[in-house]
CSV table of C-alpha atoms in Angstrom, one decimal:
chain,number,residue,atom,x,y,z
A,1,MET,CA,0.1,0.2,0.3
A,2,ARG,CA,1.1,3.5,-0.7
A,3,PRO,CA,1.7,6.1,2.2
A,4,ALA,CA,-1.7,7.8,1.4
A,5,ASP,CA,-3.3,4.4,2.1
A,6,ILE,CA,-1.8,3.8,5.0
A,7,LEU,CA,-2.8,7.5,6.2
A,8,GLY,CA,-6.4,6.9,5.0
A,9,ILE,CA,-6.7,3.9,7.5
A,10,GLY,CA,-5.0,5.6,10.1
A,11,VAL,CA,-8.0,8.1,9.8
A,12,LEU,CA,-10.6,6.2,9.5
A,13,ALA,CA,-9.6,3.9,12.7
A,14,SER,CA,-9.2,6.8,14.6
A,15,VAL,CA,-12.3,8.5,13.5
A,16,TRP,CA,-14.4,5.5,14.4
A,17,GLY,CA,-12.2,4.6,17.6
A,18,THR,CA,-12.4,7.9,19.2
A,19,ASN,CA,-16.1,8.0,18.8
A,20,PHE,CA,-17.0,6.3,21.9
A,21,LEU,CA,-14.9,8.3,23.9
A,22,LEU,CA,-16.8,11.7,22.6
A,23,VAL,CA,-20.1,9.8,23.4
A,24,GLU,CA,-18.9,8.9,26.8
A,25,GLU,CA,-18.0,13.1,27.0
A,26,ALA,CA,-21.3,13.6,25.7
A,27,LEU,CA,-22.9,11.4,28.3
A,28,GLU,CA,-22.3,13.9,31.1
A,29,GLY,CA,-24.8,16.3,29.7
A,30,ILE,CA,-27.8,15.3,27.1
A,31,ASN,CA,-28.8,11.6,27.0
A,32,PRO,CA,-28.5,8.8,24.2
A,33,ILE,CA,-31.1,9.7,21.9
A,34,GLN,CA,-30.2,13.0,21.8
A,35,ILE,CA,-26.7,12.4,20.7
A,36,VAL,CA,-28.0,10.0,17.9
A,37,LEU,CA,-30.5,12.6,16.8
A,38,ILE,CA,-27.6,15.3,16.8
A,39,ARG,CA,-25.0,13.0,15.1
A,40,LEU,CA,-27.3,11.8,12.6
A,41,MET,CA,-28.3,15.3,11.2
A,42,LEU,CA,-25.1,16.8,11.5
A,43,GLY,CA,-23.7,14.1,9.5
A,44,ALA,CA,-26.7,14.1,7.1
A,45,ALA,CA,-26.1,17.9,6.6
A,46,ALA,CA,-22.6,18.0,6.0
A,47,LEU,CA,-22.8,15.0,3.2
A,48,VAL,CA,-25.7,17.1,1.5
A,49,LEU,CA,-23.6,20.1,1.7
A,50,LEU,CA,-20.9,18.1,0.1
A,51,ALA,CA,-23.0,16.4,-2.7
A,52,ARG,CA,-24.4,19.9,-3.8
A,53,ALA,CA,-21.1,21.7,-4.1
A,54,ARG,CA,-19.9,18.3,-6.1
A,55,ARG,CA,-23.4,18.5,-8.0
A,56,THR,CA,-24.4,15.1,-7.1
A,57,ALA,CA,-27.6,13.9,-7.9
A,58,LEU,CA,-29.2,12.0,-4.7
A,59,PRO,CA,-31.1,9.0,-5.6
A,60,ARG,CA,-34.9,8.9,-6.9
A,61,GLY,CA,-37.5,6.3,-6.6
A,62,GLY,CA,-39.3,5.5,-3.4
A,63,ALA,CA,-38.3,1.8,-3.5
A,64,VAL,CA,-34.2,2.8,-3.0
A,65,TRP,CA,-35.2,5.3,-0.5
A,66,LEU,CA,-36.8,3.0,1.4
A,67,LYS,CA,-33.8,0.4,1.4
A,68,LEU,CA,-31.7,2.9,2.3
A,69,ALA,CA,-33.7,3.9,5.0
A,70,GLY,CA,-33.1,0.4,6.5
A,71,MET,CA,-29.8,0.0,5.7
A,72,GLY,CA,-29.5,3.7,7.6
A,73,LEU,CA,-31.5,2.4,10.9
A,74,LEU,CA,-29.7,-1.0,11.0
A,75,GLY,CA,-25.8,0.7,10.2
A,76,GLN,CA,-26.0,4.0,12.1
A,77,ALA,CA,-29.1,5.0,14.0
A,78,VAL,CA,-29.8,1.6,16.1
A,79,PRO,CA,-26.4,0.6,16.8
A,80,TRP,CA,-25.5,4.6,17.8
A,81,LEU,CA,-28.4,4.7,20.3
A,82,LEU,CA,-27.5,0.8,21.6
A,83,PHE,CA,-24.0,1.7,22.3
A,84,ALA,CA,-24.8,5.1,23.6
A,85,TRP,CA,-27.3,3.4,26.3
A,86,GLY,CA,-24.8,0.8,26.7
A,87,GLN,CA,-22.1,3.6,27.6
A,88,GLN,CA,-24.0,4.7,30.2
A,89,GLU,CA,-22.9,1.9,32.0
A,90,VAL,CA,-19.6,0.7,30.5
A,91,THR,CA,-16.6,2.7,29.4
A,92,GLY,CA,-15.7,3.7,25.9
A,93,ALA,CA,-12.7,1.6,26.0
A,94,LEU,CA,-15.0,-1.7,26.8
A,95,ALA,CA,-17.5,-0.5,24.2
A,96,GLY,CA,-14.7,-0.3,21.6
A,97,VAL,CA,-13.7,-4.0,22.3
A,98,TYR,CA,-17.4,-4.8,21.5
A,99,THR,CA,-17.6,-3.0,18.2
A,100,GLY,CA,-14.4,-5.3,17.3
A,101,LEU,CA,-16.7,-8.1,17.2
A,102,THR,CA,-18.5,-7.2,14.5
A,103,PRO,CA,-16.2,-8.5,11.7
A,104,LEU,CA,-16.4,-11.9,13.8
A,105,MET,CA,-20.4,-12.1,14.2
A,106,THR,CA,-20.7,-11.3,10.4
A,107,VAL,CA,-19.7,-15.2,9.7
A,108,PRO,CA,-23.0,-16.7,11.6
A,109,VAL,CA,-25.2,-13.7,10.6
A,110,ALA,CA,-24.1,-14.2,6.9
A,111,TRP,CA,-24.8,-18.1,7.3
A,112,LEU,CA,-28.4,-18.0,8.8
A,113,LEU,CA,-29.3,-14.9,6.7
A,114,LEU,CA,-27.8,-15.5,3.8
A,115,ARG,CA,-27.0,-19.3,3.4
A,116,GLU,CA,-23.3,-18.4,2.6
A,117,ARG,CA,-21.1,-21.5,4.1
A,118,PRO,CA,-18.4,-20.3,6.1
A,119,THR,CA,-14.9,-21.6,5.5
A,120,ALA,CA,-12.9,-23.2,8.3
A,121,ALA,CA,-10.6,-20.5,8.8
A,122,GLU,CA,-13.6,-18.0,9.3
A,123,VAL,CA,-15.6,-20.6,11.6
A,124,GLY,CA,-12.2,-21.0,13.7
A,125,ALA,CA,-11.5,-17.2,13.9
A,126,ALA,CA,-15.1,-16.8,15.1
A,127,VAL,CA,-14.7,-19.3,18.1
A,128,ILE,CA,-11.9,-17.8,19.6
A,129,GLY,CA,-13.5,-14.5,19.3
A,130,PHE,CA,-16.5,-15.4,20.8
A,131,ALA,CA,-14.2,-17.3,23.4
A,132,GLY,CA,-12.8,-13.7,24.2
A,133,LEU,CA,-16.2,-12.5,24.4
A,134,ALA,CA,-17.2,-14.8,27.3
A,135,VAL,CA,-14.1,-13.9,28.8
A,136,VAL,CA,-15.0,-10.5,28.5
A,137,LEU,CA,-18.6,-10.8,29.9
A,138,ALA,CA,-17.2,-13.0,32.9
A,139,PRO,CA,-20.6,-14.0,34.3
A,140,TRP,CA,-18.6,-16.0,37.2
A,141,SER,CA,-16.7,-12.9,38.5
A,142,GLY,CA,-19.2,-11.5,40.3
A,143,GLY,CA,-18.9,-7.5,41.0
A,144,GLU,CA,-15.7,-7.5,39.4
A,145,ARG,CA,-17.0,-7.0,35.8
A,146,ALA,CA,-18.6,-4.2,34.0
A,147,PRO,CA,-22.3,-3.9,34.3
A,148,LEU,CA,-23.9,-7.1,32.7
A,149,GLY,CA,-26.8,-4.9,31.1
A,150,GLY,CA,-24.3,-2.3,29.4
A,151,GLN,CA,-22.2,-5.0,27.9
A,152,LEU,CA,-25.1,-6.8,26.3
A,153,LEU,CA,-26.6,-3.5,25.0
A,154,CYS,CA,-23.1,-3.2,22.8
A,155,LEU,CA,-23.1,-6.6,21.8
A,156,ALA,CA,-26.4,-5.8,20.3
A,157,GLY,CA,-25.0,-2.7,18.8
A,158,ALA,CA,-22.3,-5.0,17.2
A,159,THR,CA,-24.8,-7.4,15.9
A,160,CYS,CA,-26.4,-4.5,14.2
A,161,TYR,CA,-23.7,-3.8,12.7
A,162,ALA,CA,-23.1,-7.6,11.5
A,163,LEU,CA,-26.4,-7.4,10.2
A,164,ALA,CA,-26.3,-4.3,8.5
A,165,TYR,CA,-22.6,-5.2,6.8
A,166,SER,CA,-24.2,-8.7,5.3
A,167,TYR,CA,-27.3,-6.8,4.1
A,168,ALA,CA,-25.2,-3.9,2.2
A,169,GLY,CA,-23.7,-6.6,0.7
A,170,ARG,CA,-26.9,-7.7,-1.2
A,171,LEU,CA,-28.1,-4.2,-1.3
A,172,MET,CA,-24.9,-2.7,-3.6
A,173,ARG,CA,-25.5,-5.2,-6.2
A,174,THR,CA,-29.1,-3.5,-7.1
A,175,LEU,CA,-28.2,0.0,-6.4
A,176,THR,CA,-26.2,2.0,-9.6
A,177,ASP,CA,-25.7,5.7,-7.7
A,178,GLY,CA,-22.8,6.8,-6.8
A,179,LYS,CA,-21.5,6.3,-3.0
A,180,LEU,CA,-21.7,9.9,-2.2
A,181,SER,CA,-25.2,10.2,-3.2
A,182,LEU,CA,-25.9,6.7,-1.3
A,183,ALA,CA,-24.2,8.3,2.1
A,184,ALA,CA,-26.0,11.2,1.8
A,185,ALA,CA,-29.4,9.9,1.3
A,186,GLN,CA,-28.9,7.2,3.7
A,187,ALA,CA,-28.0,9.5,6.7
A,188,LEU,CA,-30.7,11.7,5.7
A,189,ALA,CA,-33.6,8.8,5.7
A,190,ALA,CA,-32.3,7.9,8.8
A,191,SER,CA,-32.6,11.0,10.1
A,192,ALA,CA,-36.3,11.6,8.7
A,193,ILE,CA,-37.2,8.5,10.8
A,194,MET,CA,-35.4,9.2,14.1
A,195,LEU,CA,-36.4,12.7,14.6
A,196,PRO,CA,-40.3,12.2,14.8
A,197,ALA,CA,-39.5,9.3,16.9
A,198,GLY,CA,-37.1,10.7,19.5
A,199,SER,CA,-38.6,14.4,18.8
A,200,GLY,CA,-39.7,14.1,22.6
A,201,GLN,CA,-36.1,13.5,24.1
A,202,LEU,CA,-35.2,16.8,22.2
A,203,ALA,CA,-37.4,19.1,24.6
A,204,HIS,CA,-35.4,17.1,27.9
A,205,PRO,CA,-33.2,19.8,29.9
A,206,VAL,CA,-29.3,19.7,28.7
A,207,ARG,CA,-26.5,20.7,30.2
A,208,LEU,CA,-24.4,21.7,27.5
A,209,THR,CA,-21.0,22.8,27.8
A,210,TRP,CA,-18.0,23.7,25.9
A,211,LEU,CA,-16.7,20.4,25.7
A,212,ILE,CA,-19.7,18.7,25.0
A,213,ALA,CA,-20.6,21.1,22.0
A,214,LEU,CA,-17.1,20.3,20.5
A,215,CYS,CA,-17.9,16.5,20.8
A,216,LEU,CA,-21.1,16.6,19.3
A,217,ALA,CA,-19.5,18.8,16.5
A,218,LEU,CA,-16.7,16.2,15.9
A,219,LEU,CA,-19.2,13.3,16.0
A,220,GLY,CA,-21.1,15.0,13.2
A,221,ALA,CA,-18.2,15.5,11.1
A,222,GLY,CA,-16.7,12.5,11.5
A,223,THR,CA,-19.7,10.6,10.6
A,224,ALA,CA,-19.5,12.8,7.0
A,225,VAL,CA,-15.4,12.1,6.8
A,226,ALA,CA,-15.6,8.1,7.5
A,227,PHE,CA,-18.2,7.9,4.9
A,228,LEU,CA,-16.0,9.3,2.0
A,229,VAL,CA,-12.5,8.4,3.6
A,230,ASN,CA,-13.8,4.3,3.6
A,231,TYR,CA,-15.3,4.8,-0.1
A,232,TRP,CA,-12.2,6.2,-0.9
A,233,LEU,CA,-10.3,3.6,0.5
A,234,ILE,CA,-12.3,0.6,-1.0
A,235,ALA,CA,-11.8,1.9,-4.6
A,236,ARG,CA,-8.0,2.4,-4.0
A,237,VAL,CA,-7.2,-0.6,-2.3
A,238,GLY,CA,-10.4,-2.9,-2.2
A,239,PRO,CA,-12.5,-4.0,0.6
A,240,VAL,CA,-10.0,-6.3,2.3
A,241,ARG,CA,-7.3,-4.0,3.1
A,242,ALA,CA,-9.6,-1.3,4.0
A,243,SER,CA,-11.1,-3.1,6.4
A,244,LEU,CA,-7.8,-3.4,8.1
A,245,ALA,CA,-9.2,0.1,10.1
A,246,PHE,CA,-12.0,-1.6,11.4
A,247,TYR,CA,-10.0,-4.5,13.1
A,248,LEU,CA,-7.8,-1.4,14.7
A,249,ILE,CA,-10.8,0.3,16.2
A,250,PRO,CA,-10.5,-1.6,19.6
A,251,VAL,CA,-6.9,-0.6,19.7
A,252,VAL,CA,-7.9,3.5,19.2
A,253,ALA,CA,-10.8,3.1,21.8
A,254,VAL,CA,-8.8,1.6,24.6
A,255,VAL,CA,-5.8,4.1,24.0
A,256,ALA,CA,-8.3,7.3,24.0
A,257,GLY,CA,-10.0,6.1,26.8
A,258,LEU,CA,-6.7,5.5,28.7
A,259,ALA,CA,-5.0,8.4,27.7
A,260,ALA,CA,-8.2,10.9,27.9
A,261,ARG,CA,-10.4,9.5,31.1
A,262,GLY,CA,-7.3,7.1,32.7
A,263,GLU,CA,-10.0,4.0,32.0
A,264,ARG,CA,-8.4,0.8,32.4
A,265,LEU,CA,-9.5,-2.7,31.5
A,266,ASN,CA,-9.3,-5.5,34.2
A,267,PRO,CA,-7.8,-8.6,33.7
A,268,ASN,CA,-10.7,-10.5,32.3
A,269,GLU,CA,-11.4,-7.7,30.1
A,270,ALA,CA,-8.0,-7.6,29.0
A,271,LEU,CA,-7.4,-11.0,28.3
A,272,GLY,CA,-11.0,-11.1,26.2
A,273,SER,CA,-9.5,-8.0,24.5
A,274,ALA,CA,-6.6,-9.9,23.2
A,275,LEU,CA,-8.8,-13.1,22.3
A,276,ILE,CA,-10.4,-11.1,20.2
A,277,LEU,CA,-7.7,-9.1,18.8
A,278,ALA,CA,-6.1,-12.7,18.1
A,279,ALA,CA,-9.0,-13.8,16.3
A,280,LEU,CA,-9.5,-10.5,14.2
A,281,ALA,CA,-5.7,-10.8,13.1
A,282,ALA,CA,-6.5,-14.9,12.2
A,283,LEU,CA,-9.1,-13.6,10.0
A,284,TYR,CA,-7.5,-10.5,8.2
A,285,VAL,CA,-4.7,-12.1,7.2
A,286,TRP,CA,-6.6,-15.4,6.0
A,287,GLU,CA,-8.5,-12.9,3.7
A,288,ARG,CA,-5.2,-11.1,2.8
A,289,THR,CA,-4.2,-14.8,1.9
A,290,ARG,CA,-7.4,-15.5,-0.3
A,291,GLU,CA,-7.1,-11.9,-2.0
A,292,ALA,CA,-3.8,-12.7,-2.7
A,293,ARG,CA,-4.5,-16.3,-4.5
A,294,PRO,CA,-4.2,-16.2,-8.3
A,295,ALA,CA,-7.6,-17.7,-10.0
A,296,PRO,CA,-7.3,-21.0,-11.0
A,297,VAL,CA,-6.5,-21.4,-14.6
A,298,PRO,CA,-9.0,-23.6,-16.6
A,299,GLU,CA,-7.4,-26.4,-18.3
A,300,PRO,CA,-7.4,-26.3,-21.8
A,301,ALA,CA,-10.2,-28.6,-24.0
A,302,GLU,CA,-8.5,-31.4,-25.2
A,303,THR,CA,-8.6,-31.9,-28.8
A,304,ARG,CA,-9.1,-34.8,-31.1
């Protein structure tokens, strides 16, 4: 990969990984639904303005917008809300670890919903990753672990991401619009659904400090930046290499939580996180190997 590609991966991992810290800070003054609504609307506004500046038309047709609304809810609004609820009980560092489970959870999701049979390598990585999840949850440790309710909410958020990626794989085969157009429409559609659904929460009192306002602005800007950098990377280096940023999210989230808030993983969380990262590394190496493997050359037909 070129230096620009490595820089793009670093930017993407940094944006996604620090989002948990920003949400944790914002929760000091506003509630989870308010955070998600503001994040969605700011991100949608940034993407629409960029689309207008580049004279990119939004998709047409109710069916397309309906599909994108489902993708926006499943891949953005709902998991963001679940993670924000979970972070009322668990640290941003631990929430970032749960996001790292997403590539591993796509293995059973794709098998159950899309009937895509996993390979032995995928099954092995998923088994190691879920063993790490069991160690992180540590139901045997009593009061020494983070609250189980908050952890289960984060796990549900990661499951939503896995469902969204499986759905996106099928959806992208049927849509011909440009990536910026689809991203802007997806954010707009999700905002249009979430705004009336959560409008009652907007009237709730808030404690808005300059730090919370900055975190909300960064969350909105990060949403737009992450979309654009992700699509740019996929176009340059392909989806497998671009996905390296996703595997780095737990590392960035843990480092950000430690540096900004002094958060530390307890021993079982650290051990479970190590198992999850090992499974992610094994899965990534296997995907790179499969990507680099030359396609079989068909044997020439016999002549008589």
